[in-house]
């Protein structure tokens, strides 16, 4: 896990730039502030804010720039998936909500995708306002992709179309729309390798710009967004959760630190195998693996088990002293079964997984008692879960780390 307090010196160097972002010179270089008082002021400025969106906005937690309690940014998140987590947004009781998403909603044909995007975004704002009627809502424009990226011309054109509709919708709903385009005109923004995400240097610039474009500095300070998950983070501080987006929500919802979760959207056993080196570098004492919801749609039982066997062997080779806990594939609801008949094989796959765990002398964790004892709320796709599932899951797994 990131040494959140030990690394404060490093993150302070980044935070110091925030105060000076409004003083950029002609080359777009920010002037560096030098006082700890300024750092504390910046942290306080966004202390009662919650940033909600996809993994682009999730980068605000990089190097502890903002605490996880102030950011809900998930890999692959869409407006629809965010709708499934409104209860979590409300539970943090923010005074200011910054919404930033859209790249994962881009689809063809553009007009149909735009219509669906705006409808869902409108519903999201309405749903947030119900439990948080006094919260100030800001809608951030979708950021462009790097021009060297394949298909960047068509993607950026679609982003412009979506942003025009987003600005119109924000005006109709009476919420603030913040166009991020000036950032890219003034600064030479560095992208990550995928041409969509950004390097860490982008985020102080972003927060400085948001300070300029809002009146947060003049607004009365609301209560700080409090992290209610410290007990879970401490209990699983020497664990890593390896899997797909079902486990990925543990990070998105701030139940665990992002360094304790390796669970990208759409992950399969093949992708997990590619992440073994990253897992090994973290040297966890416990590894919880939950995979299969994607594999079951792509492979037969025999291939699934052989791939799982390879994953376990690879992890053991790198981390011979770590305790491995193999979680059963969770059940899906009736709507998901109607959409994908292969989910009927979950019980059969889990039986084979139980046998494999026994053969390879690792823990098999049957999740079926958890579902039998609780009324589990599914997200709209019937495969993922609402936020209230995750405390139940972590409580269920607590015995393995005591």
Short mmCIF file of C-alpha atoms in Angstrom, two decimals:
data_model
loop_
_atom_site.label_atom_id
_atom_site.label_comp_id
_atom_site.label_asym_id
_atom_site.label_seq_id
_atom_site.Cartn_x
_atom_site.Cartn_y
_atom_site.Cartn_z
CA UNK A 1 0.00 0.00 0.00
CA UNK A 2 1.17 3.54 -0.70
CA UNK A 3 2.74 4.97 2.41
CA UNK A 4 0.20 7.73 2.50
CA UNK A 5 1.75 9.77 5.25
CA UNK A 6 5.39 8.91 4.63
CA UNK A 7 5.05 10.12 1.04
CA UNK A 8 3.53 13.47 2.01
CA UNK A 9 6.79 15.21 1.16
CA UNK A 10 6.54 14.03 -2.45
CA UNK A 11 2.87 14.87 -2.83
CA UNK A 12 3.46 18.25 -1.19
CA UNK A 13 5.74 19.20 -4.07
CA UNK A 14 2.82 18.64 -6.43
CA UNK A 15 0.28 20.37 -4.24
CA UNK A 16 2.44 23.45 -4.03
CA UNK A 17 1.88 24.12 -7.73
CA UNK A 18 -1.86 24.47 -7.32
CA UNK A 19 -1.81 27.92 -5.84
CA UNK A 20 0.24 29.23 -8.74
CA UNK A 21 -1.70 27.64 -11.61
CA UNK A 22 -3.52 30.92 -12.19
CA UNK A 23 -0.16 32.63 -12.69
CA UNK A 24 1.05 30.62 -15.69
CA UNK A 25 3.50 32.47 -17.91
CA UNK A 26 3.44 32.64 -21.73
CA UNK A 27 5.01 29.18 -22.01
CA UNK A 28 2.31 27.64 -19.83
CA UNK A 29 4.74 26.88 -17.00
CA UNK A 30 3.26 27.25 -13.51
CA UNK A 31 5.06 29.28 -10.86
CA UNK A 32 5.87 27.30 -7.74
CA UNK A 33 4.46 28.41 -4.39
CA UNK A 34 6.70 27.77 -1.43
CA UNK A 35 4.76 27.80 1.83
CA UNK A 36 3.16 24.95 3.74
CA UNK A 37 0.34 27.38 4.52
CA UNK A 38 -0.53 27.46 0.82
CA UNK A 39 -0.56 23.65 0.68
CA UNK A 40 -2.97 23.47 3.57
CA UNK A 41 -5.16 26.09 1.92
CA UNK A 42 -5.44 24.06 -1.27
CA UNK A 43 -6.29 20.90 0.62
CA UNK A 44 -8.95 22.79 2.53
CA UNK A 45 -10.37 24.33 -0.65
CA UNK A 46 -11.40 20.94 -2.07
CA UNK A 47 -11.97 19.25 1.27
CA UNK A 48 -15.76 19.33 0.98
CA UNK A 49 -15.78 18.44 -2.74
CA UNK A 50 -16.36 15.08 -4.40
CA UNK A 51 -15.01 14.37 -7.89
CA UNK A 52 -17.09 11.71 -9.64
CA UNK A 53 -16.39 10.07 -12.97
CA UNK A 54 -14.11 7.71 -14.84
CA UNK A 55 -10.44 6.85 -14.47
CA UNK A 56 -9.35 10.18 -15.96
CA UNK A 57 -10.70 12.10 -12.99
CA UNK A 58 -9.58 9.21 -10.79
CA UNK A 59 -6.03 10.40 -11.41
CA UNK A 60 -6.62 13.12 -8.81
CA UNK A 61 -5.65 10.55 -6.17
CA UNK A 62 -2.25 9.91 -7.80
CA UNK A 63 0.58 10.55 -5.35
CA UNK A 64 -2.05 11.45 -2.74
CA UNK A 65 -2.88 14.71 -4.50
CA UNK A 66 -6.43 14.41 -3.12
CA UNK A 67 -7.61 11.83 -0.58
CA UNK A 68 -9.60 8.89 -1.88
CA UNK A 69 -12.62 10.11 0.06
CA UNK A 70 -12.83 13.09 -2.31
CA UNK A 71 -12.63 11.10 -5.54
CA UNK A 72 -14.82 8.43 -7.16
CA UNK A 73 -13.07 7.74 -10.46
CA UNK A 74 -13.34 4.24 -11.88
CA UNK A 75 -11.70 2.57 -14.87
CA UNK A 76 -14.31 2.16 -17.60
CA UNK A 77 -16.95 4.13 -15.68
CA UNK A 78 -19.88 5.47 -17.68
CA UNK A 79 -22.80 7.69 -16.80
CA UNK A 80 -24.92 4.57 -16.41
CA UNK A 81 -22.49 2.88 -14.02
CA UNK A 82 -22.30 6.11 -12.02
CA UNK A 83 -26.07 6.07 -11.69
CA UNK A 84 -25.70 2.73 -9.92
CA UNK A 85 -23.54 4.43 -7.27
CA UNK A 86 -25.58 7.53 -6.40
CA UNK A 87 -26.10 6.18 -2.88
CA UNK A 88 -22.35 6.21 -2.35
CA UNK A 89 -22.10 9.79 -3.63
CA UNK A 90 -24.81 10.85 -1.20
CA UNK A 91 -23.25 8.98 1.72
CA UNK A 92 -20.12 11.14 1.57
CA UNK A 93 -22.26 14.30 1.98
CA UNK A 94 -20.20 16.60 -0.26
CA UNK A 95 -20.99 20.30 -0.52
CA UNK A 96 -19.64 20.41 -4.10
CA UNK A 97 -19.88 17.66 -6.72
CA UNK A 98 -17.69 17.74 -9.84
CA UNK A 99 -18.91 15.36 -12.55
CA UNK A 100 -16.36 14.30 -15.15
CA UNK A 101 -17.03 11.43 -17.56
CA UNK A 102 -17.96 10.71 -21.14
CA UNK A 103 -15.12 9.07 -23.06
CA UNK A 104 -16.44 5.62 -22.19
CA UNK A 105 -19.88 6.67 -23.45
CA UNK A 106 -18.66 7.45 -26.98
CA UNK A 107 -20.28 5.11 -29.46
CA UNK A 108 -21.56 5.01 -33.00
CA UNK A 109 -23.88 6.15 -34.39
CA UNK A 110 -23.03 9.44 -32.71
CA UNK A 111 -26.53 10.91 -32.62
CA UNK A 112 -28.01 7.91 -30.81
CA UNK A 113 -25.08 7.73 -28.39
CA UNK A 114 -25.34 11.46 -27.67
CA UNK A 115 -29.07 11.23 -26.98
CA UNK A 116 -28.59 8.33 -24.55
CA UNK A 117 -25.63 10.09 -22.90
CA UNK A 118 -27.61 13.29 -22.26
CA UNK A 119 -30.66 11.40 -21.01
CA UNK A 120 -28.55 9.44 -18.53
CA UNK A 121 -26.56 12.51 -17.47
CA UNK A 122 -29.80 14.42 -16.84
CA UNK A 123 -31.06 11.55 -14.71
CA UNK A 124 -27.75 11.47 -12.82
CA UNK A 125 -28.01 15.15 -11.89
CA UNK A 126 -31.62 14.68 -10.77
CA UNK A 127 -30.69 11.63 -8.71
CA UNK A 128 -27.82 13.46 -7.01
CA UNK A 129 -30.00 16.45 -6.19
CA UNK A 130 -32.59 14.31 -4.38
CA UNK A 131 -30.38 13.38 -1.38
CA UNK A 132 -28.08 16.43 -1.75
CA UNK A 133 -30.43 19.36 -2.49
CA UNK A 134 -27.97 22.00 -1.28
CA UNK A 135 -24.88 20.61 -3.01
CA UNK A 136 -23.41 22.68 -5.85
CA UNK A 137 -23.02 20.55 -8.98
CA UNK A 138 -20.38 21.24 -11.64
CA UNK A 139 -20.26 19.45 -14.99
CA UNK A 140 -16.80 19.24 -16.55
CA UNK A 141 -16.38 18.94 -20.30
CA UNK A 142 -15.04 15.68 -21.71
CA UNK A 143 -11.29 15.94 -22.21
CA UNK A 144 -9.88 15.42 -25.72
CA UNK A 145 -7.63 12.54 -26.71
CA UNK A 146 -4.08 13.10 -27.93
CA UNK A 147 -3.97 14.02 -31.61
CA UNK A 148 -1.42 11.29 -32.35
CA UNK A 149 -3.82 8.62 -31.13
CA UNK A 150 -5.37 6.40 -33.84
CA UNK A 151 -8.86 7.65 -34.70
CA UNK A 152 -8.20 10.82 -32.66
CA UNK A 153 -9.80 13.05 -35.32
CA UNK A 154 -13.11 11.18 -35.23
CA UNK A 155 -13.03 10.75 -31.43
CA UNK A 156 -12.30 14.41 -30.78
CA UNK A 157 -15.06 15.42 -33.19
CA UNK A 158 -17.50 13.21 -31.29
CA UNK A 159 -16.23 14.65 -27.99
CA UNK A 160 -16.95 18.16 -29.28
CA UNK A 161 -20.48 17.12 -30.25
CA UNK A 162 -21.06 15.55 -26.84
CA UNK A 163 -19.65 18.61 -25.06
CA UNK A 164 -21.95 20.98 -26.96
CA UNK A 165 -24.93 18.89 -25.87
CA UNK A 166 -23.54 18.65 -22.33
CA UNK A 167 -23.23 22.42 -22.05
CA UNK A 168 -26.81 22.87 -23.26
CA UNK A 169 -28.07 20.28 -20.79
CA UNK A 170 -26.19 21.90 -17.88
CA UNK A 171 -27.75 25.26 -18.66
CA UNK A 172 -31.23 23.72 -18.78
CA UNK A 173 -30.66 21.96 -15.44
CA UNK A 174 -29.24 25.08 -13.80
CA UNK A 175 -25.84 23.59 -12.99
CA UNK A 176 -22.39 24.99 -13.75
CA UNK A 177 -20.64 23.80 -16.91
CA UNK A 178 -16.85 24.13 -16.94
CA UNK A 179 -15.14 23.97 -20.30
CA UNK A 180 -11.68 22.43 -19.87
CA UNK A 181 -10.53 23.27 -23.40
CA UNK A 182 -8.56 26.39 -22.33
CA UNK A 183 -6.25 24.16 -20.27
CA UNK A 184 -5.12 22.43 -23.44
CA UNK A 185 -4.60 25.71 -25.28
CA UNK A 186 -2.50 27.29 -22.53
CA UNK A 187 -0.51 24.29 -21.33
CA UNK A 188 1.41 21.58 -23.13
CA UNK A 189 -0.40 18.66 -21.54
CA UNK A 190 1.42 15.34 -21.39
CA UNK A 191 -0.67 12.24 -22.04
CA UNK A 192 -0.05 8.71 -20.85
CA UNK A 193 0.81 6.07 -23.43
CA UNK A 194 -2.84 5.38 -24.27
CA UNK A 195 -3.35 8.97 -25.43
CA UNK A 196 -6.47 9.33 -23.32
CA UNK A 197 -5.25 9.55 -19.73
CA UNK A 198 -2.74 12.07 -18.40
CA UNK A 199 0.52 12.12 -16.51
CA UNK A 200 0.45 13.26 -12.90
CA UNK A 201 1.52 16.76 -13.87
CA UNK A 202 -1.91 17.42 -15.39
CA UNK A 203 -3.84 17.25 -12.14
CA UNK A 204 -2.40 20.23 -10.25
CA UNK A 205 -3.06 22.26 -13.40
CA UNK A 206 -6.65 20.98 -13.46
CA UNK A 207 -7.32 21.86 -9.83
CA UNK A 208 -5.76 25.28 -10.27
CA UNK A 209 -8.03 25.90 -13.25
CA UNK A 210 -11.09 24.77 -11.30
CA UNK A 211 -10.15 27.18 -8.55
CA UNK A 212 -10.15 29.98 -11.13
CA UNK A 213 -13.41 28.93 -12.78
CA UNK A 214 -15.44 28.52 -9.59
CA UNK A 215 -16.12 30.62 -6.53
CA UNK A 216 -15.12 27.88 -4.10
CA UNK A 217 -12.66 30.24 -2.44
CA UNK A 218 -15.56 32.60 -1.58
CA UNK A 219 -18.03 29.89 -0.57
CA UNK A 220 -18.56 28.98 3.09
CA UNK A 221 -16.56 25.89 3.98
CA UNK A 222 -18.74 22.83 4.29
CA UNK A 223 -17.76 19.82 6.40
CA UNK A 224 -14.84 17.79 5.08
CA UNK A 225 -15.73 14.70 3.08
CA UNK A 226 -14.83 12.02 5.61
CA UNK A 227 -13.33 8.64 4.73
CA UNK A 228 -15.44 6.05 6.59
CA UNK A 229 -13.37 3.11 5.35
CA UNK A 230 -10.16 3.36 7.37
CA UNK A 231 -10.95 0.15 9.25
CA UNK A 232 -11.19 -1.82 6.00
CA UNK A 233 -8.06 -0.18 4.60
CA UNK A 234 -6.13 -1.07 7.71
CA UNK A 235 -7.42 -4.64 7.89
CA UNK A 236 -6.53 -5.35 4.25
CA UNK A 237 -3.41 -3.18 4.12
CA UNK A 238 -1.23 -6.23 3.38
CA UNK A 239 -3.66 -7.71 0.86
CA UNK A 240 -4.22 -7.32 -2.86
CA UNK A 241 -7.53 -8.00 -4.59
CA UNK A 242 -6.93 -9.33 -8.09
CA UNK A 243 -9.82 -9.54 -10.51
CA UNK A 244 -12.20 -7.71 -12.80
CA UNK A 245 -14.45 -4.68 -12.34
CA UNK A 246 -16.54 -6.44 -9.68
CA UNK A 247 -13.52 -6.13 -7.40
CA UNK A 248 -12.46 -2.89 -9.06
CA UNK A 249 -15.37 -1.17 -7.33
CA UNK A 250 -13.53 -1.64 -4.02
CA UNK A 251 -11.12 1.05 -5.18
CA UNK A 252 -13.69 3.19 -7.00
CA UNK A 253 -15.87 3.32 -3.90
CA UNK A 254 -12.81 4.01 -1.70
CA UNK A 255 -13.39 0.91 0.39
CA UNK A 256 -9.73 0.05 -0.16
CA UNK A 257 -6.73 2.02 -1.37
CA UNK A 258 -6.16 1.75 -5.10
CA UNK A 259 -2.80 0.07 -4.52
CA UNK A 260 -4.60 -2.84 -2.87
CA UNK A 261 -6.77 -3.50 -5.92
CA UNK A 262 -5.66 -4.76 -9.35
CA UNK A 263 -8.96 -5.21 -11.10
CA UNK A 264 -9.43 -3.49 -14.48
CA UNK A 265 -12.76 -3.47 -16.26
CA UNK A 266 -13.29 -6.49 -18.50
CA UNK A 267 -10.40 -8.44 -16.98
CA UNK A 268 -10.04 -12.15 -17.71
CA UNK A 269 -7.60 -14.76 -16.48
CA UNK A 270 -5.32 -13.93 -19.40
CA UNK A 271 -5.17 -10.28 -18.39
CA UNK A 272 -4.67 -11.18 -14.73
CA UNK A 273 -1.68 -13.28 -15.75
CA UNK A 274 -0.16 -10.19 -17.33
CA UNK A 275 -0.52 -8.39 -13.98
CA UNK A 276 1.36 -10.97 -11.90
CA UNK A 277 4.58 -8.94 -12.05
CA UNK A 278 2.74 -5.88 -10.75
CA UNK A 279 1.21 -8.03 -8.02
CA UNK A 280 4.62 -9.44 -7.08
CA UNK A 281 6.10 -5.96 -6.76
CA UNK A 282 3.60 -5.18 -4.01
CA UNK A 283 4.57 -8.33 -2.07
CA UNK A 284 1.19 -8.83 -0.34
CA UNK A 285 0.65 -11.32 2.45
CA UNK A 286 -2.84 -12.18 1.19
CA UNK A 287 -4.15 -12.33 -2.37
CA UNK A 288 -7.90 -12.47 -3.00
CA UNK A 289 -8.77 -13.50 -6.56
CA UNK A 290 -12.20 -13.07 -8.09
CA UNK A 291 -12.36 -13.84 -11.80
CA UNK A 292 -14.72 -15.65 -14.10
CA UNK A 293 -17.65 -13.38 -14.86
CA UNK A 294 -15.96 -12.39 -18.13
CA UNK A 295 -14.21 -15.72 -18.81
CA UNK A 296 -17.43 -17.69 -18.61
CA UNK A 297 -18.69 -15.84 -21.69
CA UNK A 298 -15.49 -16.51 -23.62
CA UNK A 299 -14.23 -20.00 -22.79
CA UNK A 300 -15.33 -23.49 -21.78
CA UNK A 301 -14.87 -24.94 -18.32
CA UNK A 302 -11.70 -26.89 -19.14
CA UNK A 303 -9.95 -23.85 -20.62
CA UNK A 304 -11.07 -21.75 -17.67
CA UNK A 305 -9.60 -24.18 -15.14
CA UNK A 306 -6.34 -24.58 -17.02
CA UNK A 307 -5.96 -20.80 -17.24
CA UNK A 308 -6.72 -20.50 -13.54
CA UNK A 309 -4.16 -23.20 -12.78
CA UNK A 310 -1.56 -21.25 -14.75
CA UNK A 311 -2.41 -18.05 -12.86
CA UNK A 312 -2.06 -19.73 -9.45
CA UNK A 313 1.25 -21.33 -10.45
CA UNK A 314 2.61 -18.04 -11.73
CA UNK A 315 1.67 -16.22 -8.52
CA UNK A 316 3.17 -18.96 -6.37
CA UNK A 317 6.39 -18.81 -8.34
CA UNK A 318 6.69 -15.08 -7.62
CA UNK A 319 5.15 -15.04 -4.13
CA UNK A 320 5.65 -18.45 -2.52
CA UNK A 321 4.79 -17.21 0.99
CA UNK A 322 1.58 -15.36 0.13
CA UNK A 323 -1.78 -16.83 1.11
CA UNK A 324 -4.06 -17.25 -1.91
CA UNK A 325 -7.83 -17.04 -1.53
CA UNK A 326 -9.89 -18.01 -4.59
CA UNK A 327 -13.36 -16.47 -4.51
CA UNK A 328 -16.24 -18.19 -6.24
CA UNK A 329 -17.81 -16.54 -9.27
CA UNK A 330 -20.75 -14.48 -7.96
CA UNK A 331 -24.25 -15.25 -9.17
CA UNK A 332 -26.05 -12.89 -11.54
CA UNK A 333 -29.67 -11.77 -11.51
CA UNK A 334 -32.44 -12.96 -13.83
CA UNK A 335 -32.02 -10.10 -16.30
CA UNK A 336 -28.37 -11.00 -16.85
CA UNK A 337 -29.32 -14.64 -17.38
CA UNK A 338 -31.74 -13.61 -20.08
CA UNK A 339 -29.04 -11.59 -21.80
CA UNK A 340 -26.31 -14.24 -21.52
CA UNK A 341 -27.30 -17.91 -21.26
CA UNK A 342 -23.75 -18.99 -20.39
CA UNK A 343 -24.18 -17.51 -16.91
CA UNK A 344 -26.19 -20.65 -16.15
CA UNK A 345 -22.80 -22.42 -16.02
CA UNK A 346 -21.62 -20.45 -12.96
CA UNK A 347 -22.41 -23.28 -10.52
CA UNK A 348 -20.59 -25.81 -12.70
CA UNK A 349 -17.56 -23.55 -13.07
CA UNK A 350 -17.47 -22.94 -9.32
CA UNK A 351 -17.53 -26.67 -8.58
CA UNK A 352 -14.51 -27.12 -10.84
CA UNK A 353 -12.84 -24.13 -9.18
CA UNK A 354 -13.41 -25.67 -5.74
CA UNK A 355 -11.72 -28.87 -6.91
CA UNK A 356 -8.80 -26.94 -8.38
CA UNK A 357 -8.28 -25.02 -5.13
CA UNK A 358 -8.25 -28.29 -3.18
CA UNK A 359 -5.77 -29.80 -5.64
CA UNK A 360 -3.42 -26.79 -5.49
CA UNK A 361 -3.78 -26.32 -1.72
CA UNK A 362 -5.19 -22.79 -1.77
CA UNK A 363 -8.28 -21.41 -0.04
CA UNK A 364 -11.58 -21.64 -1.88
CA UNK A 365 -13.99 -19.00 -0.62
CA UNK A 366 -17.58 -19.88 -1.43
CA UNK A 367 -19.57 -16.65 -1.64
CA UNK A 368 -22.97 -18.34 -1.88
CA UNK A 369 -23.65 -18.07 1.90
CA UNK A 370 -23.13 -14.31 1.62
CA UNK A 371 -25.85 -14.11 -1.04
CA UNK A 372 -28.13 -16.49 0.86
CA UNK A 373 -27.93 -14.44 4.06
CA UNK A 374 -28.34 -10.98 2.50
CA UNK A 375 -30.57 -9.23 0.01
CA UNK A 376 -27.94 -8.23 -2.53
CA UNK A 377 -28.66 -5.25 -4.77
CA UNK A 378 -27.45 -5.57 -8.35
CA UNK A 379 -26.50 -2.78 -10.71
CA UNK A 380 -28.56 -2.41 -13.87
CA UNK A 381 -26.55 -4.98 -15.85
CA UNK A 382 -27.34 -7.68 -13.28
CA UNK A 383 -23.68 -8.70 -12.96
CA UNK A 384 -22.18 -5.86 -10.94
CA UNK A 385 -23.40 -4.72 -7.54
CA UNK A 386 -24.62 -1.62 -5.78
CA UNK A 387 -22.26 -0.03 -3.20
CA UNK A 388 -23.91 -1.67 -0.18
CA UNK A 389 -22.59 -5.07 -1.35
CA UNK A 390 -18.94 -4.24 -0.68
CA UNK A 391 -18.98 -3.79 3.11
CA UNK A 392 -20.77 -7.15 3.23
CA UNK A 393 -18.06 -8.71 1.08
CA UNK A 394 -15.19 -7.27 3.11
CA UNK A 395 -16.81 -8.28 6.40
CA UNK A 396 -17.21 -11.78 4.97
CA UNK A 397 -13.49 -11.94 4.08
CA UNK A 398 -12.23 -10.37 7.30
CA UNK A 399 -11.60 -13.74 8.96
CA UNK A 400 -8.78 -14.49 6.51
CA UNK A 401 -6.67 -11.50 7.55
CA UNK A 402 -7.14 -11.59 11.32
#
